[in-house]
Coordinates of C-alpha atoms in Angstrom, one line a residue:
X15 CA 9.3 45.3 27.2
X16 CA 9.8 45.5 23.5
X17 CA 12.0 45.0 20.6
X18 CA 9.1 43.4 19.2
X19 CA 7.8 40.0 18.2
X20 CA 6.9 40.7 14.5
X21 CA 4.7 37.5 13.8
X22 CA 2.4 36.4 11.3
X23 CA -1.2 35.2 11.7
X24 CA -4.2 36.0 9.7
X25 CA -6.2 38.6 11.3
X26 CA -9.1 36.9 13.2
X27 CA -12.2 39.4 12.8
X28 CA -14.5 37.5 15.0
X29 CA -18.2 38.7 15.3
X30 CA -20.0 36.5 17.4
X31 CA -23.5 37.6 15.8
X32 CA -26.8 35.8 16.0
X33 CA -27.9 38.9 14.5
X34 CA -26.5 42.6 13.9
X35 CA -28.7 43.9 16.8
X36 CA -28.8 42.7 20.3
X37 CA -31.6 43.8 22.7
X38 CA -30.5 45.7 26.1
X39 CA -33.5 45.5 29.0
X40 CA -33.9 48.6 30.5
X41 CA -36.3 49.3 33.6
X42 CA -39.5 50.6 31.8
X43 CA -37.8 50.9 28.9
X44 CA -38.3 49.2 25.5
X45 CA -35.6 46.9 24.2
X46 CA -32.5 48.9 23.0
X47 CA -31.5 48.1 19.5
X48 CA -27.7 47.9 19.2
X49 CA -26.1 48.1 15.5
X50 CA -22.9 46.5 16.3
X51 CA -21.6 47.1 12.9
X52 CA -21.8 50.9 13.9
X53 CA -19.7 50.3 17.1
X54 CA -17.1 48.4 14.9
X55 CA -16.6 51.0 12.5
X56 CA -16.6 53.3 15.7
X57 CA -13.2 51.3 17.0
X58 CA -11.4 51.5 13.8
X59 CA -12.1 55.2 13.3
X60 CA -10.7 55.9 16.7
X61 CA -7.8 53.7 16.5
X62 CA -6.7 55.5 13.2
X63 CA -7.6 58.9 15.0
X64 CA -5.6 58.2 18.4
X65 CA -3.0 56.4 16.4
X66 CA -2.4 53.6 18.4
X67 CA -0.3 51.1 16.4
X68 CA -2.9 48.3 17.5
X69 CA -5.7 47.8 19.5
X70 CA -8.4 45.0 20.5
X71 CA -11.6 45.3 21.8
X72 CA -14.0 42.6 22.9
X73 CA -17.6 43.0 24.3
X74 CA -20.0 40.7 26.7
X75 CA -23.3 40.9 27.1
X76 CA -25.8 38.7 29.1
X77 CA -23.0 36.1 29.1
X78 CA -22.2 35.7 25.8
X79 CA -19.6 37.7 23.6
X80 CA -21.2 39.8 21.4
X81 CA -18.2 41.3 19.4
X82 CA -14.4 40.5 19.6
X83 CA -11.9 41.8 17.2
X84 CA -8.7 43.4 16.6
X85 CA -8.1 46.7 14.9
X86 CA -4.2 48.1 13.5
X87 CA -0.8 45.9 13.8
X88 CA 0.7 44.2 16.7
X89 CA 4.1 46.2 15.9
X90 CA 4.5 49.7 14.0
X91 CA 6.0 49.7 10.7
X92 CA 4.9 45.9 10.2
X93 CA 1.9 44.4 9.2
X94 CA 1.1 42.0 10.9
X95 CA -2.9 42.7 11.9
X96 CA -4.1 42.4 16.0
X97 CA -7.0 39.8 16.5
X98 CA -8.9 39.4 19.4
X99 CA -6.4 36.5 20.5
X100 CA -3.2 39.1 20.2
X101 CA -1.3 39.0 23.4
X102 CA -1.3 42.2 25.2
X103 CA 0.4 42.9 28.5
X104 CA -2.5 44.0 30.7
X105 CA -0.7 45.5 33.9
X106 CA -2.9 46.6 37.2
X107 CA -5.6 44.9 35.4
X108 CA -3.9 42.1 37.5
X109 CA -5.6 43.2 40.9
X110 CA -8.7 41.8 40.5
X111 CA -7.4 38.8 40.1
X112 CA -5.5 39.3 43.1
X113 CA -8.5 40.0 45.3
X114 CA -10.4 36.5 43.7
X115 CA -7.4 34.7 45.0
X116 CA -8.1 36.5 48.2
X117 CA -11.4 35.9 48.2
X118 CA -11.1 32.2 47.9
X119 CA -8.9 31.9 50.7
X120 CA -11.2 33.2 52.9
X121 CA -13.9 30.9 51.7
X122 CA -11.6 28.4 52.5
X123 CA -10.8 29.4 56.1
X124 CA -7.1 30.5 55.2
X125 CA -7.4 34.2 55.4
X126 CA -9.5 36.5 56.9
X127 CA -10.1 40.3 55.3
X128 CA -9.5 41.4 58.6
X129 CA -6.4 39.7 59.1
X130 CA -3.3 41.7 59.7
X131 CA -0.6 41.7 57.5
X132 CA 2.4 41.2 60.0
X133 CA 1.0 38.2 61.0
X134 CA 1.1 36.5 57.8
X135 CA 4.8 38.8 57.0
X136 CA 6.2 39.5 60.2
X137 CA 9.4 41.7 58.0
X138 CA 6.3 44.2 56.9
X139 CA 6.4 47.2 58.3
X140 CA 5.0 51.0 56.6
X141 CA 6.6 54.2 57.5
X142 CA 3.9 54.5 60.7
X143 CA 4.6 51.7 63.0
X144 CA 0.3 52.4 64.3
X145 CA 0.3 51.5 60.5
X146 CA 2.4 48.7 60.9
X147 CA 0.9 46.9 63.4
X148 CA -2.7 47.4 62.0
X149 CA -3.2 46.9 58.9
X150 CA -5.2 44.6 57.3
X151 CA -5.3 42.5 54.1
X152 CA -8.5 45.2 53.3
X153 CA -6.5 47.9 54.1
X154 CA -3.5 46.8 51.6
X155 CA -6.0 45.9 48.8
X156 CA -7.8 49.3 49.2
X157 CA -5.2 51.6 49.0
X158 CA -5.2 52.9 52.6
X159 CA -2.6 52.2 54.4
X160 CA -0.8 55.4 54.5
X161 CA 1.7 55.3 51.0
X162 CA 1.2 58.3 48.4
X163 CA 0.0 57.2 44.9
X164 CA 2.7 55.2 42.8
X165 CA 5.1 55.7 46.3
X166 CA 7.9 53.5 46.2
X167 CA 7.5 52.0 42.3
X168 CA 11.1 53.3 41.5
X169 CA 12.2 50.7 43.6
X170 CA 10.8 47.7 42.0
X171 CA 10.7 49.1 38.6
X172 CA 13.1 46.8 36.6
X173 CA 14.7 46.2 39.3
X174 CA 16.7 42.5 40.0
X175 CA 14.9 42.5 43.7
X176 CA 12.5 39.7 44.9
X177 CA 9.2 41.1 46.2
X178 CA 10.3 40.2 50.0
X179 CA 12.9 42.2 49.1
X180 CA 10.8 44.9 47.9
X181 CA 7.8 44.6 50.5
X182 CA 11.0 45.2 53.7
X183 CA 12.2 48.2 52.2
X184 CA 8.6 50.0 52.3
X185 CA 9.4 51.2 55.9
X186 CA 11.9 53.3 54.6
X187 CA 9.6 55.4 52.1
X188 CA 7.4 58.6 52.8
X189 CA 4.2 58.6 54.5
X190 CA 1.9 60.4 52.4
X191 CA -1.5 61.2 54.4
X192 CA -2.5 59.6 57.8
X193 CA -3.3 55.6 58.2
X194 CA -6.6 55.1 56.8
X195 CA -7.0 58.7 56.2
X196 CA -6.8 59.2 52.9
X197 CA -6.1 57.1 49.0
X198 CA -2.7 56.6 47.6
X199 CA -2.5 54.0 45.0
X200 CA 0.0 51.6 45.8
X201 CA 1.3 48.8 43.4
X202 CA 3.3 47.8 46.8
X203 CA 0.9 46.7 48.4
X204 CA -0.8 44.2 46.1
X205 CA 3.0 42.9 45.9
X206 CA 2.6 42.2 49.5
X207 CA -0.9 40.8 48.8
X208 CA 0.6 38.3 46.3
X209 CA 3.7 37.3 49.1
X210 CA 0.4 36.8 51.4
X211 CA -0.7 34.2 49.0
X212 CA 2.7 32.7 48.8
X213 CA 3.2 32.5 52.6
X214 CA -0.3 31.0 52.8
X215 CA -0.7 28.3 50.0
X216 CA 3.3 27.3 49.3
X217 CA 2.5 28.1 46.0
X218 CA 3.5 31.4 43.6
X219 CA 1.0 34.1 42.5
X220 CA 0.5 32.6 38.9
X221 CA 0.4 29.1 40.5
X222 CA -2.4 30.0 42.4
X223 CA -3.7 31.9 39.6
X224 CA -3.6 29.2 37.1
X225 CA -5.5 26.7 39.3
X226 CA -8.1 28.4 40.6
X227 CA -9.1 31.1 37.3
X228 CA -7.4 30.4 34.7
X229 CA -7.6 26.7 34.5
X230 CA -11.4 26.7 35.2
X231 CA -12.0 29.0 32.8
X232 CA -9.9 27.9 29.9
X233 CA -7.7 31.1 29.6
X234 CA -5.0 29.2 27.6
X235 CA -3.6 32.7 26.5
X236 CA -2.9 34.4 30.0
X237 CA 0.9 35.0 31.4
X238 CA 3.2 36.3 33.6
X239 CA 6.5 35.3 31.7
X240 CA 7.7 37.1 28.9
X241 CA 9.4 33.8 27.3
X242 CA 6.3 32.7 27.1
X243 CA 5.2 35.1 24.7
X244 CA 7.8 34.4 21.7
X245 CA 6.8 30.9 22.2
X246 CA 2.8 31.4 22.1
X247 CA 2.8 34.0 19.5
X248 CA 0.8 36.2 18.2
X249 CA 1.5 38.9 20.7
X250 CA 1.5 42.6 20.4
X251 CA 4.6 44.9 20.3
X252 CA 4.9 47.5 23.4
X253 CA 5.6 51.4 21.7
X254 CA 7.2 54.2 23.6
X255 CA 5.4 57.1 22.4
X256 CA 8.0 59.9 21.2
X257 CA 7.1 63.7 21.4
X258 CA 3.2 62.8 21.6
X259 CA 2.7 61.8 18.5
X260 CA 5.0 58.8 17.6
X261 CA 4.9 55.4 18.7
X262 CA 8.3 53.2 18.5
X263 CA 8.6 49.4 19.2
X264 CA 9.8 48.6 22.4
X265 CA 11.0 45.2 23.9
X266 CA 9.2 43.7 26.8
X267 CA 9.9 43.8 30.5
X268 CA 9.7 41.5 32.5
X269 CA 7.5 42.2 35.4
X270 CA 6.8 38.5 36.7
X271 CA 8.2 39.2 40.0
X272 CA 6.0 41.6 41.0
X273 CA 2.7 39.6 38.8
X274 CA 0.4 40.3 41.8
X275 CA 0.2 43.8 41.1
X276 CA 0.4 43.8 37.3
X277 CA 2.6 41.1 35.6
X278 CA -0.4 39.2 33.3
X279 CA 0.1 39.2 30.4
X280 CA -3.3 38.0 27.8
X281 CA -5.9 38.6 25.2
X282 CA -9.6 40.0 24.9
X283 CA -10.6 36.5 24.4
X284 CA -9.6 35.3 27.6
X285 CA -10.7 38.5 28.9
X286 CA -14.0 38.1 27.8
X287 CA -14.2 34.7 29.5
X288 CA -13.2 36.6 32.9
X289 CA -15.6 39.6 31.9
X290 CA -18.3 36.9 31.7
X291 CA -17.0 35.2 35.1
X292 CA -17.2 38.4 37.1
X293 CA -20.7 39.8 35.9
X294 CA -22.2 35.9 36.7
X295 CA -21.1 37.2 40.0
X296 CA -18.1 34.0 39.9
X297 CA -20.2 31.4 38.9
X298 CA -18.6 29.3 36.3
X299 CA -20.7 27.0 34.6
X300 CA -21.9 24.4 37.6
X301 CA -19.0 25.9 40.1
X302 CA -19.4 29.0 42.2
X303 CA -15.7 30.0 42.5
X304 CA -16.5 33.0 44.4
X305 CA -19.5 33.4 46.9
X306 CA -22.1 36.0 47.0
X307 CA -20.3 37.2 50.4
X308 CA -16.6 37.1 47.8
X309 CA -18.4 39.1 45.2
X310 CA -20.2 41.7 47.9
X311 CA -17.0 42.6 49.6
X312 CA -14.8 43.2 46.2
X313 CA -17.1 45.6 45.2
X314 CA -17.6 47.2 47.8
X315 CA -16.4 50.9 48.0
X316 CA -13.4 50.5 50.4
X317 CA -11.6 53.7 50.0
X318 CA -13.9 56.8 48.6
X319 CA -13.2 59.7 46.5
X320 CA -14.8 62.9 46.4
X321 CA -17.1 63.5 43.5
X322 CA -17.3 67.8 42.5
X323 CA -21.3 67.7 43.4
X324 CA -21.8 71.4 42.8
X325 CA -21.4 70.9 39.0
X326 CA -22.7 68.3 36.5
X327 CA -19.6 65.6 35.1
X328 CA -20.0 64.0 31.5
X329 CA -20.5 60.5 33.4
X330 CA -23.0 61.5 35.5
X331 CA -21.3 60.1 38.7
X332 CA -22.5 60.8 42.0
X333 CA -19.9 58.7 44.1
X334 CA -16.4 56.9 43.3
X335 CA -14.2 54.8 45.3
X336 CA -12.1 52.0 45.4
X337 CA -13.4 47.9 46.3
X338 CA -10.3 45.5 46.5
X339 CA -9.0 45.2 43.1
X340 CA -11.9 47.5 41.4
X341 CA -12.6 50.9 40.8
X342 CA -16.3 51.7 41.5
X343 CA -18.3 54.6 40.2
X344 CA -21.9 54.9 38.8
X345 CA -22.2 55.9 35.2
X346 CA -25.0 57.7 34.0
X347 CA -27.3 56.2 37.0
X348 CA -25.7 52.6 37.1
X349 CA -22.8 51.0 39.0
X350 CA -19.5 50.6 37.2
X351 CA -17.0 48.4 37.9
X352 CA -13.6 48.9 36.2
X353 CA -10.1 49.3 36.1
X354 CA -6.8 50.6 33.9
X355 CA -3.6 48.8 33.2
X356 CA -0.3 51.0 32.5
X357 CA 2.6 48.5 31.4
X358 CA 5.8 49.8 29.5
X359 CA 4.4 50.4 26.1
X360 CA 0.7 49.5 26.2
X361 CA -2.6 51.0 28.1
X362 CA -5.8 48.6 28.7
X363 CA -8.6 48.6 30.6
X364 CA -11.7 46.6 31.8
X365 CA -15.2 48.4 31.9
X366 CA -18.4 46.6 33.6
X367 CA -21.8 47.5 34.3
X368 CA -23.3 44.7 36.0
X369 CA -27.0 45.6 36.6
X370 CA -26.7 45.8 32.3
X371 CA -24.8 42.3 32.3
X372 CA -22.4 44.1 30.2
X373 CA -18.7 44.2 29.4
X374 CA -16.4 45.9 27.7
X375 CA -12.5 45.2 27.4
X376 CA -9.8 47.4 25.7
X377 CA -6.3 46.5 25.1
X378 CA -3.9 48.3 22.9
X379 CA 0.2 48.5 22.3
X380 CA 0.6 52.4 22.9
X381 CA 0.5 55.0 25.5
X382 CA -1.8 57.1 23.8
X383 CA -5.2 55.2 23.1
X384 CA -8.9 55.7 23.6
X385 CA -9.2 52.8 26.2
X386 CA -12.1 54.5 28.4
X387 CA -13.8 56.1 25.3
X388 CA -14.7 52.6 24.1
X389 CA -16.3 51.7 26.8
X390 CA -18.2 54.5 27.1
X391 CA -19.5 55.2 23.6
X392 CA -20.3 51.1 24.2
X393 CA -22.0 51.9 26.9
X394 CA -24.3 54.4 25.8
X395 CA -25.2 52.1 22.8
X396 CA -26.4 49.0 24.9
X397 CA -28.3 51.9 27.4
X398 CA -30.1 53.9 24.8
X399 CA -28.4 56.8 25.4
X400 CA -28.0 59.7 23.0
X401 CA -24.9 59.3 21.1
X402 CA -21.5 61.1 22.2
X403 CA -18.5 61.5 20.8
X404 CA -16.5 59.8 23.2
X405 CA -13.2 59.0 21.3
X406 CA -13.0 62.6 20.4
X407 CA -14.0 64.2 23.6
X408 CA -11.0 62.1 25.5
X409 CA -8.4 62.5 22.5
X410 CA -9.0 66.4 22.5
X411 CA -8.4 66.3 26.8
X412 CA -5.5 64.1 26.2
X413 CA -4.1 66.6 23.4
X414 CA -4.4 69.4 25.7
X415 CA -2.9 67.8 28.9
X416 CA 0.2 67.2 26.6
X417 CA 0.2 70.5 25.7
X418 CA -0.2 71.8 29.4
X419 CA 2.8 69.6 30.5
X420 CA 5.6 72.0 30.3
X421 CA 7.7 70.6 33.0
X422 CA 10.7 69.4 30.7
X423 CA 10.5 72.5 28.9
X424 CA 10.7 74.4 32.2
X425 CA 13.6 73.0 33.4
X426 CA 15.4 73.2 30.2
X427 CA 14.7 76.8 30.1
X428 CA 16.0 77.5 33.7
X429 CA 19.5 76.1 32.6
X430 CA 22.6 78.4 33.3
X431 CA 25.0 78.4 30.4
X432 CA 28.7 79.1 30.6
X433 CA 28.6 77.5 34.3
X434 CA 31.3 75.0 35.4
X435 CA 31.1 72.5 37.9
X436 CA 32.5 73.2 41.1
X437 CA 34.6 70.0 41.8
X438 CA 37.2 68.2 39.4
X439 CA 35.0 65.1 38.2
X440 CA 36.5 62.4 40.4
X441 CA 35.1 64.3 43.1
X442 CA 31.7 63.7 42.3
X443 CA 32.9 59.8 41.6
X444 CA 32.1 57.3 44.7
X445 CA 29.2 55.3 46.4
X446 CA 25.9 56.8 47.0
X447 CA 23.4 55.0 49.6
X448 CA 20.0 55.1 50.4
X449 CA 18.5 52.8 52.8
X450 CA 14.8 52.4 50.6
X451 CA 17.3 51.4 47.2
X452 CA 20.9 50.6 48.3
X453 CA 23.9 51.7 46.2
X454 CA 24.5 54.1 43.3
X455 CA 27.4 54.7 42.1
X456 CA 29.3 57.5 39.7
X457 CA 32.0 56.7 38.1
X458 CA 34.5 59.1 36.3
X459 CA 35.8 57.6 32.8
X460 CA 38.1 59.0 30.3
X461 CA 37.0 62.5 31.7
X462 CA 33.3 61.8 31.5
X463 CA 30.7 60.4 34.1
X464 CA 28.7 57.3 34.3
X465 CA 26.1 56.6 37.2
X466 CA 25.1 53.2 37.6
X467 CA 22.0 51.7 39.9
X468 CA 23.0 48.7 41.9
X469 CA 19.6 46.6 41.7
X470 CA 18.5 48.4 37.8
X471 CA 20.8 48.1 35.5
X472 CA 18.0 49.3 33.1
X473 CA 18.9 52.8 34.7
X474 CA 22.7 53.2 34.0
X475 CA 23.3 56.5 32.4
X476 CA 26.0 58.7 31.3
X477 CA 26.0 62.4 33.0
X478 CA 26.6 65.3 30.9
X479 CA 27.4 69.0 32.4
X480 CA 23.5 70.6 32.6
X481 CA 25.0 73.4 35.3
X482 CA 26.9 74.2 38.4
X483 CA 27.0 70.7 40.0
X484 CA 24.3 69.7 38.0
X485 CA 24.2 66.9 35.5
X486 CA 21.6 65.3 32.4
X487 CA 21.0 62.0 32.7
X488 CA 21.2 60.0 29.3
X489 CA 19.6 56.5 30.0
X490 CA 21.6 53.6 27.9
X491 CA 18.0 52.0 27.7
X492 CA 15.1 54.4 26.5
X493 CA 12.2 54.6 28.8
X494 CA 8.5 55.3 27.7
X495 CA 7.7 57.0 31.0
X496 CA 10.2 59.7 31.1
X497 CA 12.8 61.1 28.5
X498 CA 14.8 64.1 30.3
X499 CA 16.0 64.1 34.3
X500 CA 18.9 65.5 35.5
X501 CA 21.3 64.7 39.1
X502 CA 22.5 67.3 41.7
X503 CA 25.5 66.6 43.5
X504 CA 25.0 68.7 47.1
X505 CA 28.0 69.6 48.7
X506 CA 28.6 70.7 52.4
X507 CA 30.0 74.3 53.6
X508 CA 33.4 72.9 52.9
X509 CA 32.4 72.0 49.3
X510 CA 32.7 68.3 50.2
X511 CA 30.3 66.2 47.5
X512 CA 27.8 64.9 50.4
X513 CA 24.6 63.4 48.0
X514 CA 23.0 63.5 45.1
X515 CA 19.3 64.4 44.1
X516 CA 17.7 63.4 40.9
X517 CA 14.8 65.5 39.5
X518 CA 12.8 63.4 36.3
X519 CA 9.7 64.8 35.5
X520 CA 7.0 61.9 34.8
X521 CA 3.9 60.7 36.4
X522 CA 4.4 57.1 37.7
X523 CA 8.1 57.2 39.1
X524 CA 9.3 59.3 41.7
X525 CA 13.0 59.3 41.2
X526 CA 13.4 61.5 44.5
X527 CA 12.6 58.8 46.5
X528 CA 16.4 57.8 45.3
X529 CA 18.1 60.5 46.3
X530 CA 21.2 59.5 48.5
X531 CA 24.3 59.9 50.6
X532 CA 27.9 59.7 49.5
X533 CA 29.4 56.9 52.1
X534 CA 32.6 56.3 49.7

């Protein structure tokens, strides 16, 4: 995802203003006054604050863009400014346009929501064959069918496999809670959405996606292939963020294969376009591209959350959930629609209150931004409410859930010194299998180990003795999601090397779902 495209364009600084204040209706309220120049200098103060190398922020209100600019540089140590037509890569901001391409099938008689899955892939199949052989396209774009959160991305994650590929080795992961029974957020699944929409049409994700939105809507600056981006332009630099506090350019990765889920790539102008689609309730112009039935059932809560309602919450939420596509809460007594994008290198997200016919979008090229904080202190200001800190309030939780994440220094502080390993090194050498992956191999050259990943190459490393039969893994490609992991060899009572287990502490990729078997 990033060595970085270090490109030069004057930085656009658009403010679509009729005036400096726009007026909000509130029920029984007097028109809000918004002083938009306040919000800007808002954004740049929290850019600098978070420090986020770049970061663009548009807003929508009744239909029209009220504000759209860019704030920092697409890549650190340049600079070269961000406008509001800077590419961004904008990750599981993909779903919802996912579920619109749903939705349109089943206004055109080509789907159902209630249609099962295997009868559209018959190779499907979850870890629960009740699972299996019920559930539906609701189910799958809901996050119910059974998979823990973020279960099974080490599989696809740069990996070389075609999502058929990926979607036939789900059977071999863990269940996490009971069919229906419970939420695990599963980029799987919408993989598996966007083969449905293959199978169906004869036509790719982005195909489909570029005729029906995209196309319609004149988003000229939305992706899925990172070639595309040198040649367009303009386009922000993903950062890895080192110790917490530093941000260092990154290439891109391609993640076209598995677009369905989170492979666009685009800017807060075209976002704003879709922004203003979604809050018309998918009404463009003369065309209705989504029906009121479309627009009912995608933001819908699907899949519900419990909400703490013994104490108050700084949003003022009484109920949260999951549509297809969306995240739904209320927000200080008004439905929000919403959701986040995590992409190697950069965090976005997509904020809407619809009764307020108001938008906000966030991109930025970091790890480490104020993406929500935007659209809240936004929010407030178009509501009337009394001003909060928001950027501060979220930067100070972020600071001390770094500082409450000890797990590297943990397991760094549990090492043995002075410990050999137990077996000569070509012991430990051979082939590695795992039905959910395939083949890993470990190598022994010139007295030192290598392990290498079949299907992602990305994840070649060289071991170093940690202790006992324990190694560190040191990536030959840095990663922005984790930096430390070590490997196990297990042995039987015989001392035979029989597996290895892999430990690397991180939020998004469960490594453990590689663990393996020596077969050679």
């Amino acid at each position: 995802m990033y060595p970085f495209f270090q490109l030069s364009r004057k930085l656009l600084l658009v403010f679509t203003l009729i005036s400096t204040c726009f007026s909000s209706p509130a029920l029984a309220q007097a028109p809000v006054k918004v002083d938009i120049k306040k919000l800007d200098a808002y954004f740049a103060n929290a850019q600098k604050a978070w420090g986020v190398p770049g970061m663009a922020v548009g807003i929508v209100k009744d239909g029209k863009v009220v504000f759209s600019k860019g704030y920092g540089v697409t890549t650190q140590g340049t600079s070269t400014p961000v406008n509001d037509k800077t590419l961004f890569a904008i990750a599981s901001n993909s779903k919802a346009f996912t579920s619109a391409i749903i939705g349109m099938l089943v206004q055109e008689g080509k789907l159902n929501w209630d249609d099962k899955v295997k009868d559209h892939l018959p190779y499907f199949a979850l870890p629960d064959s009740y699972a299996t052989d019920n559930a539906t396209i609701r189910d799958i774009l809901s996050h119910r069918t059974g998979l823990g959160t973020f279960c099974g991305d080490i599989v696809w994650y740069n990996s070389n496999f075609s999502s058929e590929e990926i979607i036939r080795r789900i059977r071999y992961l863990p269940q996490g809670y009971p069919f229906r029974a419970g939420y695990g957020y599963s980029n799987l699944m919408f993989i598996t959405a966007g083969e449905i929409i293959k199978k169906v049409t004869g036509k790719s994700w982005y195909e489909n996606l570029k005729e029906r939105i995209l196309d319609p809507l004149s988003m000229t600056r939305t992706i899925v292939n990172i070639d595309q981006v040198a040649r367009l332009g303009n386009a922000a630099s993903p950062h890895a963020l080192i110790k917490n506090t530093t941000h260092k350019p990154i290439p891109y990765t391609s993640w076209e294969e598995i677009a369905a889920t989170g492979g666009l790539i685009s800017s807060v102008e075209d976002l704003n376009k879709w922004m203003i689609f979604n809050l018309n309730n998918g009404i463009h112009g003369k065309d209705t591209l989504l029906t009121p039935r479309t627009r009912n059932m995608v933001w819908t809560v699907h899949n519900s959350f419990p909400v703490d309602r013994t104490k108050p919450n700084d949003y003022g939420s009484t109920f949260a959930g999951y549509g297809l596509g969306w995240g739904l809460r209320d927000y200080q007594g008004h439905l929000k629609v919403s959701h986040t994008g995590g992409y190697d290198g950069m965090i976005t997200s997509i904020s809407m209150l619809p009764d307020q016919n108001l938008g906000v979008v966030v991109l930025t090229n970091g790890l480490k931004a104020p993406i929500n904080a935007m659209a809240h202190y936004t929010f407030d200001a178009f509501l009337g409410r009394p001003e909060t800190d928001w950027s501060q309030k979220d930067l100070d939780r972020t600071n001390q859930a770094y500082a409450s994440d000890t797990r590297v220094a943990d397991l760094k502080a549990k090492r043995i010194l002075n410990t050999k390993p137990t077996q000569p090194l070509t012991a430990y050498a051979g082939t590695y299998h795992t039905d959910v992956y395939g083949n890993i191999t470990v190598s022994e050259k010139n007295g030192a180990l290598e392990i290498s990943f079949e299907h992602t190459p990305n994840l070649n490393a060289t071991l170093s003795h940690w202790h006992y039969d324990t190694f560190q893994l040191h990536w030959k490609k840095q990663h922005p999601w984790f930096t430390f992991g070590t490997v196990k060899f297990t042995t039987d009572n015989n001392q035979r090397v029989t597996g290895i287990e892999f430990e690397v502490p991180n939020d998004d990729f469960w490594f453990y779902e590689l663990n393996a078997k020596k077969v050679k």
